[in-house]
Short mmCIF file of C-alpha atoms in Angstrom, two decimals:
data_model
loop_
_atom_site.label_atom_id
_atom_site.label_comp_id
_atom_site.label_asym_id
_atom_site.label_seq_id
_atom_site.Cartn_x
_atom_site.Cartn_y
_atom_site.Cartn_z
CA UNK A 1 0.00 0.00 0.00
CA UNK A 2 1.22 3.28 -0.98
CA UNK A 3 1.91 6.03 1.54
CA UNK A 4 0.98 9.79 1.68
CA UNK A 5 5.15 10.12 0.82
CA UNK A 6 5.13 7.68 -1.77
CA UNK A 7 2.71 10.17 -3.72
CA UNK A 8 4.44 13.32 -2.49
CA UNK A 9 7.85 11.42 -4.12
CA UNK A 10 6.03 9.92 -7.17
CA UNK A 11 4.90 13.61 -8.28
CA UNK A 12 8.92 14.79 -7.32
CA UNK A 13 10.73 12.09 -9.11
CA UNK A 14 8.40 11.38 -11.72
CA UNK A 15 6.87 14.60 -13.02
CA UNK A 16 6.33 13.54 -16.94
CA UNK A 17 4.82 9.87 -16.03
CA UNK A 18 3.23 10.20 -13.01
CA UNK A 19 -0.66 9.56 -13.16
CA UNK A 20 -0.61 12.00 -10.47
CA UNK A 21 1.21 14.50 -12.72
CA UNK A 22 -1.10 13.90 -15.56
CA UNK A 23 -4.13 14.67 -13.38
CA UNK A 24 -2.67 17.77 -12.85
CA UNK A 25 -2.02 18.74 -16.35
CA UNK A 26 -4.92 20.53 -17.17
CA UNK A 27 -3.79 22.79 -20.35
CA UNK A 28 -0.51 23.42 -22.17
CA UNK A 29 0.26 26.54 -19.96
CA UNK A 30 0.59 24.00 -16.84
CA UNK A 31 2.01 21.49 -19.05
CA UNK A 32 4.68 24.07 -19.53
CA UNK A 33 4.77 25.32 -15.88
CA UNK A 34 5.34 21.96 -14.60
CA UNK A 35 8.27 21.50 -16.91
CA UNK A 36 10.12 24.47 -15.60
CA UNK A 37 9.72 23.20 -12.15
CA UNK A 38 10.77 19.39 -12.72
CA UNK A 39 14.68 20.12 -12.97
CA UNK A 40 14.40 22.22 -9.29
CA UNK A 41 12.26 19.16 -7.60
CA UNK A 42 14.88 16.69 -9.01
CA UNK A 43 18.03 18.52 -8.28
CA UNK A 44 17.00 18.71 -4.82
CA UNK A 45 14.45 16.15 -3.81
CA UNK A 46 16.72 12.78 -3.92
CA UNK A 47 16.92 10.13 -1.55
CA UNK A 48 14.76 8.29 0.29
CA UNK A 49 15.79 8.27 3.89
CA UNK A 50 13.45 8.80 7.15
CA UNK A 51 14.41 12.45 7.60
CA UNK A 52 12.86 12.98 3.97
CA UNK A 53 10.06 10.84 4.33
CA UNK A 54 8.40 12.72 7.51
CA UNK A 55 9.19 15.98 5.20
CA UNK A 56 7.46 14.59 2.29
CA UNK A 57 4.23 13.72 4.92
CA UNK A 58 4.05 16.82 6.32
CA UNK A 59 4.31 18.04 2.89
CA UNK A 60 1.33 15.52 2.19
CA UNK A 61 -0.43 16.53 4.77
CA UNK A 62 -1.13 20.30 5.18
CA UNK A 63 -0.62 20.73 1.30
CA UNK A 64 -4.32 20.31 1.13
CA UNK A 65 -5.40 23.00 3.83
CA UNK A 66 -5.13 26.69 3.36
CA UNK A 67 -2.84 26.69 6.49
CA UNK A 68 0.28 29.09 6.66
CA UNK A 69 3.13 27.38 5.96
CA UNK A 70 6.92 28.26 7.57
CA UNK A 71 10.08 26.76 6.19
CA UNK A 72 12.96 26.72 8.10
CA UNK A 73 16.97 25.58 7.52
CA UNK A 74 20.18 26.37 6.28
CA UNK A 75 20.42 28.05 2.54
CA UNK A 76 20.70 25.50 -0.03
CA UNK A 77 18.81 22.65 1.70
CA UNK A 78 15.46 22.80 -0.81
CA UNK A 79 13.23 25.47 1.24
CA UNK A 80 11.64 26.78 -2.61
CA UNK A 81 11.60 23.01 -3.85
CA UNK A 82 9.37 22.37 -0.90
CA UNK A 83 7.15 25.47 -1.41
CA UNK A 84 6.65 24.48 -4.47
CA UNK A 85 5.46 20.84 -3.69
CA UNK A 86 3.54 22.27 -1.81
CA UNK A 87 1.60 24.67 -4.15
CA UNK A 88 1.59 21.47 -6.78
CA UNK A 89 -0.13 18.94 -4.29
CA UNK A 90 -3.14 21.96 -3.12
CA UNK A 91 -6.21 22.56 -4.72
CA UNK A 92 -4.47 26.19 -5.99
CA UNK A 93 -1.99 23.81 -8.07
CA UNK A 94 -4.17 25.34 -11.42
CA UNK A 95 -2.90 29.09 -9.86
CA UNK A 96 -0.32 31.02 -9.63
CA UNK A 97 2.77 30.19 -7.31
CA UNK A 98 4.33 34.04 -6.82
CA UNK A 99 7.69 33.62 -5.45
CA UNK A 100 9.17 37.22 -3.28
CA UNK A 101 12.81 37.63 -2.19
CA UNK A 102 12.34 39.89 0.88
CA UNK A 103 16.25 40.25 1.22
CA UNK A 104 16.21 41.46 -2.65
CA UNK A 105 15.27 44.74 -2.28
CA UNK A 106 14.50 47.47 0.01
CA UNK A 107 11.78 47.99 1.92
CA UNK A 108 10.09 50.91 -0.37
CA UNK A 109 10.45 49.11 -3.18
CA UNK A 110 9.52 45.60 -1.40
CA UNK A 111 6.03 47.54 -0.33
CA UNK A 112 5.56 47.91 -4.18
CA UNK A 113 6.46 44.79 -5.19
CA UNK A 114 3.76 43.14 -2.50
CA UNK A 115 1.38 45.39 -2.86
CA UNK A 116 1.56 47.67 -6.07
CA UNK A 117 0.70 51.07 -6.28
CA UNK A 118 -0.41 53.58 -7.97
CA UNK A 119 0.37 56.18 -10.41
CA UNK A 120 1.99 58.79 -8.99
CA UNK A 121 2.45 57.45 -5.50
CA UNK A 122 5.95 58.33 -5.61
CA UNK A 123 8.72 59.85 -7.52
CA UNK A 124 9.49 57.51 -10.62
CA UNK A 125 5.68 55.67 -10.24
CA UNK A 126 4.90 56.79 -13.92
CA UNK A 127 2.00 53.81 -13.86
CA UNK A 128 0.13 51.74 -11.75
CA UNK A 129 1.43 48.25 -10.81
CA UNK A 130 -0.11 45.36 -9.95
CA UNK A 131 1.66 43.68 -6.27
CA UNK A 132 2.26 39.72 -5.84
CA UNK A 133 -0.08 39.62 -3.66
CA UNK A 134 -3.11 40.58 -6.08
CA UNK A 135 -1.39 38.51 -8.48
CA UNK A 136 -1.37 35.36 -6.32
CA UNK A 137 -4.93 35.64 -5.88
CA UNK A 138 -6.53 32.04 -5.16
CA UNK A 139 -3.16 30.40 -5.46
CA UNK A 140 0.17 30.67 -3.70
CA UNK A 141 2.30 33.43 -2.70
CA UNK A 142 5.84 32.05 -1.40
CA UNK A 143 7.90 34.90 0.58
CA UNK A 144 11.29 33.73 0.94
CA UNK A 145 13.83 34.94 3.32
CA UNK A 146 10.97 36.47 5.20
CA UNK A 147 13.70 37.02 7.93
CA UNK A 148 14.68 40.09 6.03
CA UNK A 149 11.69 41.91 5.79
CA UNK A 150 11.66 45.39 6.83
CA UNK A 151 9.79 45.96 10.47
CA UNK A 152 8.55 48.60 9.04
CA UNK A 153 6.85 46.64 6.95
CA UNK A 154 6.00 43.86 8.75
CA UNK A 155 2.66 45.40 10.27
CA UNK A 156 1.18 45.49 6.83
CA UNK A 157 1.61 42.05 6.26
CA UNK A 158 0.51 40.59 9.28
CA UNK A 159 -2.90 42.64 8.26
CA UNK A 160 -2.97 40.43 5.04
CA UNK A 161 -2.48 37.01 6.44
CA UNK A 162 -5.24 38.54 8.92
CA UNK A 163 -7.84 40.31 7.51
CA UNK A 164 -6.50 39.10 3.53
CA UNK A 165 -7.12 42.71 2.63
CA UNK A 166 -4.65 45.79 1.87
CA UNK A 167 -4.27 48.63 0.10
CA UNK A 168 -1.77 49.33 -2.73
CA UNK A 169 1.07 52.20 -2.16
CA UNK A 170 -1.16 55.65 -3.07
CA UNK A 171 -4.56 54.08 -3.18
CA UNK A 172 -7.12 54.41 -0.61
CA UNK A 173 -9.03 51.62 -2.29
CA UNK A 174 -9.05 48.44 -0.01
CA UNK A 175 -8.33 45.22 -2.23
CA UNK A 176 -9.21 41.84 -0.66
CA UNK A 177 -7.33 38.62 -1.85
CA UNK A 178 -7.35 34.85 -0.61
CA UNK A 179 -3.73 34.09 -0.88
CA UNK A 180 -2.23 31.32 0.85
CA UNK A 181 1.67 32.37 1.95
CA UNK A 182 3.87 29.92 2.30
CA UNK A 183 7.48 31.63 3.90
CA UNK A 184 10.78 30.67 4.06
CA UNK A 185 13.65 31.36 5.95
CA UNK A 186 17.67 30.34 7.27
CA UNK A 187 17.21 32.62 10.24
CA UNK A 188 16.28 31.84 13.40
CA UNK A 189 13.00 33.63 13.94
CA UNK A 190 11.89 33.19 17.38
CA UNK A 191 15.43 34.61 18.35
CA UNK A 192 14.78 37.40 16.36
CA UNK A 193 11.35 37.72 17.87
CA UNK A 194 13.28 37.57 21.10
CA UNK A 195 15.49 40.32 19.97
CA UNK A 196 12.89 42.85 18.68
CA UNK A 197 14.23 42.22 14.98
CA UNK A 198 11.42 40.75 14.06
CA UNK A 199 7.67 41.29 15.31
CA UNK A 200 6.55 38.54 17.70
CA UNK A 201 2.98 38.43 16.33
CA UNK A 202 3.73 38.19 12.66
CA UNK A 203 6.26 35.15 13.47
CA UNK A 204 3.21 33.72 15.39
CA UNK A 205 0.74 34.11 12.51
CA UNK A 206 3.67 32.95 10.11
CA UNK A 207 4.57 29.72 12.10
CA UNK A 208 1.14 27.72 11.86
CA UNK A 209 2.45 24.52 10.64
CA UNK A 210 6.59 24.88 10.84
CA UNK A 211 8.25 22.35 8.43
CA UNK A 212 12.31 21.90 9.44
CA UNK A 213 14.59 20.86 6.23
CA UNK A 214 17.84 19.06 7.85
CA UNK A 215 21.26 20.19 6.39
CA UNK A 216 22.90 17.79 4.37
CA UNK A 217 25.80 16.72 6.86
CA UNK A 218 22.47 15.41 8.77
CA UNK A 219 21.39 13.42 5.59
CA UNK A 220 24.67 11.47 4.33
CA UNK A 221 23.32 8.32 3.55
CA UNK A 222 21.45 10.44 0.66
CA UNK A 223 24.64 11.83 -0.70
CA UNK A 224 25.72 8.57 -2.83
CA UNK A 225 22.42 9.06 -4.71
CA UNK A 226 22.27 12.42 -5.00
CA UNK A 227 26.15 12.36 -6.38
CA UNK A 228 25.07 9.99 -8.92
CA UNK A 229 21.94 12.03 -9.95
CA UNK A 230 23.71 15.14 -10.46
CA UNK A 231 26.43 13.42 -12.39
CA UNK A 232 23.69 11.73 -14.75
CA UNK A 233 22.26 15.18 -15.10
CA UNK A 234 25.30 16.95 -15.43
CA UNK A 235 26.79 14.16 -17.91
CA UNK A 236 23.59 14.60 -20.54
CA UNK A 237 23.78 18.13 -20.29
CA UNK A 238 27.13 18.10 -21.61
CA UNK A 239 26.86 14.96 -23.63
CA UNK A 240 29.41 12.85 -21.64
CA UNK A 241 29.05 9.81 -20.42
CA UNK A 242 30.46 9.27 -16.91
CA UNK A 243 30.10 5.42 -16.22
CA UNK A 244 32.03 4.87 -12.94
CA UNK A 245 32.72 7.14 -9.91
CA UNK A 246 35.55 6.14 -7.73
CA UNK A 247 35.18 4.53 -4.08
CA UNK A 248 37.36 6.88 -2.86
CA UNK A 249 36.06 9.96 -4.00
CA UNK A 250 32.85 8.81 -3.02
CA UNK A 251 33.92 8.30 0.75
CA UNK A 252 35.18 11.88 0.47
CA UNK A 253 32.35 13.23 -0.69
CA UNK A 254 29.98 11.31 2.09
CA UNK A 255 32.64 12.94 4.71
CA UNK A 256 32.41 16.38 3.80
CA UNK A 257 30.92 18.65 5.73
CA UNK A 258 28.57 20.79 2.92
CA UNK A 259 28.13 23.77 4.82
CA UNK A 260 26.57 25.34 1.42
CA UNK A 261 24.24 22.12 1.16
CA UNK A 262 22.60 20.47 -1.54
CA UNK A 263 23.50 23.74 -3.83
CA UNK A 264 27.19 23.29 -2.94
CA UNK A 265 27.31 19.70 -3.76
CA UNK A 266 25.57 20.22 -7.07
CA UNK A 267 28.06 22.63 -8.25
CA UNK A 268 31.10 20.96 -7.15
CA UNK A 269 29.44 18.23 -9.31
CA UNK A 270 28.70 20.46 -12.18
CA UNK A 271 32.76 21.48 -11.97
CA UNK A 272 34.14 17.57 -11.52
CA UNK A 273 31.72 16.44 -14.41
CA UNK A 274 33.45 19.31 -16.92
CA UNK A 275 36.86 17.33 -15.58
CA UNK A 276 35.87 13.95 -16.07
CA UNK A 277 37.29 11.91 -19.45
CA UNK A 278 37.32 8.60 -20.05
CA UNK A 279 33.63 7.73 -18.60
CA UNK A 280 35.13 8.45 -15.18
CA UNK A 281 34.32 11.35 -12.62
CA UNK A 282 37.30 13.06 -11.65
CA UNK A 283 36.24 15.94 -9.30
CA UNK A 284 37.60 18.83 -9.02
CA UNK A 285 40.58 19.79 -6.67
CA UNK A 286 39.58 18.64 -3.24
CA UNK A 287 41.75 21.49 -1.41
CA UNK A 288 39.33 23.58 -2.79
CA UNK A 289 36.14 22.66 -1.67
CA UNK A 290 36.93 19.77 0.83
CA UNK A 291 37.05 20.90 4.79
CA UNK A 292 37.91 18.72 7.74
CA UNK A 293 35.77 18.37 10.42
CA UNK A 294 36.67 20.95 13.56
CA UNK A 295 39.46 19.15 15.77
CA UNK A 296 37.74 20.55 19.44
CA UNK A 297 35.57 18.05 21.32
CA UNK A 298 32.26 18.32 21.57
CA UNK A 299 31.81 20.50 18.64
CA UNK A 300 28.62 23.45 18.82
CA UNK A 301 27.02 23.71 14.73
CA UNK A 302 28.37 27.64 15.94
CA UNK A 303 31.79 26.06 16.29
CA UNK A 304 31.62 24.09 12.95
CA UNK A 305 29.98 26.80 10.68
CA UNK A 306 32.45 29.41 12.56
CA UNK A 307 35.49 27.08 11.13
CA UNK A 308 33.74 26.65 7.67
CA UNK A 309 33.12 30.48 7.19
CA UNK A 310 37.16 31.08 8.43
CA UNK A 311 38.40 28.76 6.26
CA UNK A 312 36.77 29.92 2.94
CA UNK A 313 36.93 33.71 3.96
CA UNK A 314 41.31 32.64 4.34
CA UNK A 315 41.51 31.11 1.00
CA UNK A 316 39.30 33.91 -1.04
CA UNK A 317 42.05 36.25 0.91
CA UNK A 318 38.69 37.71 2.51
CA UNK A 319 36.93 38.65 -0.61
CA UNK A 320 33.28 37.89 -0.18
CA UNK A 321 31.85 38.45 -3.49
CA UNK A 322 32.25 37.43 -7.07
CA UNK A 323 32.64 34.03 -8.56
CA UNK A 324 35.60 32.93 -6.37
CA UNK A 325 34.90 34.69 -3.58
CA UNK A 326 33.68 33.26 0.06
CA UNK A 327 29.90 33.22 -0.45
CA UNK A 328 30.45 31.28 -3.54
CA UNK A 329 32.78 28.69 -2.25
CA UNK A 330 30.31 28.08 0.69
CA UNK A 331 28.11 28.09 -1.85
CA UNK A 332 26.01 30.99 0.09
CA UNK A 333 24.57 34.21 -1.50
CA UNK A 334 26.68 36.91 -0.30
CA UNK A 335 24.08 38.85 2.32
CA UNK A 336 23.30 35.28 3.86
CA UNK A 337 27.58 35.38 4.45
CA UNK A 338 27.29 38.57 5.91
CA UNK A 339 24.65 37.53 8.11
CA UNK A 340 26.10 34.78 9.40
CA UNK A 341 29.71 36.54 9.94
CA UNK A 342 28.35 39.37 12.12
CA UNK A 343 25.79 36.50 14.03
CA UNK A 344 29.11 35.05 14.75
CA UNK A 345 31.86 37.86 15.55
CA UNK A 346 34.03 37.13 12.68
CA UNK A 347 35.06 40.47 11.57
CA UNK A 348 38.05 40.32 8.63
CA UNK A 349 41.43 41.68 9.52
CA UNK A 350 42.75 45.62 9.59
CA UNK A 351 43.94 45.62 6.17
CA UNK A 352 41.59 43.67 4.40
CA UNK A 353 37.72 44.98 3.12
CA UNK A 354 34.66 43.34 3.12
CA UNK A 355 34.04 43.17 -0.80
#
């Protein structure tokens, strides 16, 4: 008999054949929607291990409900894969899922972009514009890194997930909306709560049914399949064939600590996969992306992700940014580095800059 995960992880794994899919299918726009989704649900949604499975039931289970939804874990561990499982399981799967990067913008411009406004409203507002939330109207809005909203902004939001009424920047026009929000974030939020950085109510209203995605390190039985996925995926895309990967460098890879997660993994396999000849993966150089484990006993995650952040931030010579800085070695987007580094007190030295 097949369980409520079975189904969540037949529609993952098996968008194009799954009866389940096919139900779903209703025209070619969703046809085409679904596609564009498949490769994110694949590349991160792999393994079958119990961690997973009580995801993939809670997944199951409040997909069907109109319930706020918060998602919680380190960047790169499938928060957006799961939001969008769970827009594709709900009856608003035939909607829009509207995806918002809080941290993207600031907050004038995030007002806009949630709301819309007016013509006029402000310098630059030439015409009126139509916010996420009015275009995710009877489906799914899904606010990621919520933990960076403005406070100043976080008042009219809570009034949405409330009353599910606002008014657009410049209007005095009340528009009312049923939106279900579905939020996402790699902060701690009742800390911030805590802390005044982030309004106690709204995390309240925000954390009706909190779903917790473990970091990889927590999941290494599931890194020998996911290796061999990406290198299958990686392999067509490039029209190789990669037929064997070495014991050893599989052991290495199972030992590694991932602070950067499923996204670090897959890059480091998109990189070994350009290397490979000869139907064989050959990484690429270990020293660059392989990190021991911290040599104290009785290691805190502080102490480990402390060690992870010095180590990279040492080798990029303490430049965050660009393509071989920190954040992209740890496989982090650059304001999630900074975050963490000032969380943690690591400051760089005198002469070098935070770039």
């Amino acid at each position: 008999m097949s369980t409520a995960a079975d189904s969540v992880m037949e529609l993952i794994r098996y968008p194009e054949s799954s009866p389940i899919n096919a139900a779903y299918r209703t025209d070619e726009r969703k046809a085409r929607k679904l596609e564009r989704t498949d490769s994110s649900f694949l590349d991160t949604i792999v393994g079958r291990r119990g961690s997973l499975r009580s995801i993939l039931s809670q997944v199951d289970a409040v997909a069907s409900t109109n319930t706020t939804v918060l998602i919680t874990g380190e960047t790169g561990t499938g928060k957006e894969v799961i939001a969008r499982a769970i827009h594709e399981l709900s009856p608003r799967r035939n909607r829009n899922l509207v995806k918002v990067n809080c941290a993207a913008m600031p907050a004038g411009l995030l007002e806009s972009e949630l709301f819309g406004h007016e013509r006029g409203a402000f310098t630059g507002a030439i015409n009126s514009h139509v916010g996420r939330f009015a275009l995710a109207d009877r489906g799914t809005l899904f606010l990621d890194e919520i933990g960076d909203m403005p406070l100043e902004l976080q008042p009219k939001l809570l009034r949405v997930l409330q009353e599910r009424e606002f008014e657009a920047v410049g209007s005095t026009r009340t528009t009312r909306v049923d939106v279900r929000v579905v939020a996402a974030t790699n902060q701690d939020l009742k800390r911030m709560a805590q802390d005044r950085e982030f309004r106690e109510d709204l995390y309240y209203r925000l954390n009706v049914f909190p779903i917790y995605l473990p970091p990889l390190r927590e999941r290494k039985a599931d890194i020998p399949e996911l290796v061999e996925y990406f290198v299958q995926q990686f392999a067509a895309s490039m029209d190789k064939s990669i037929e064997s990967i070495p014991q050893e460098t599989m052991r290495s890879l199972v030992r590694h600590y991932w602070p950067g997660n499923v996204r670090e993994l897959q890059n480091y396999i998109a990189r070994g996969v350009i290397l490979s000849n000869d139907g064989v993966f050959e990484p690429a150089p270990l020293e660059t992306y392989e990190q021991s484990e911290p040599e104290i006993s009785n290691p805190t995650l502080e102490d480990k992700v402390r060690r992870e952040i010095l180590a990279a931030c040492q080798r990029a010579n303490w430049k965050l940014g660009g393509p071989r800085g920190a954040a992209a070695r740890l496989g982090l987007k650059r304001t999630t580095l900074f975050y963490k580094m000032k969380r943690l007190g690591i400051t760089p030295p005198a002469d070098h800059s935070q770039d």
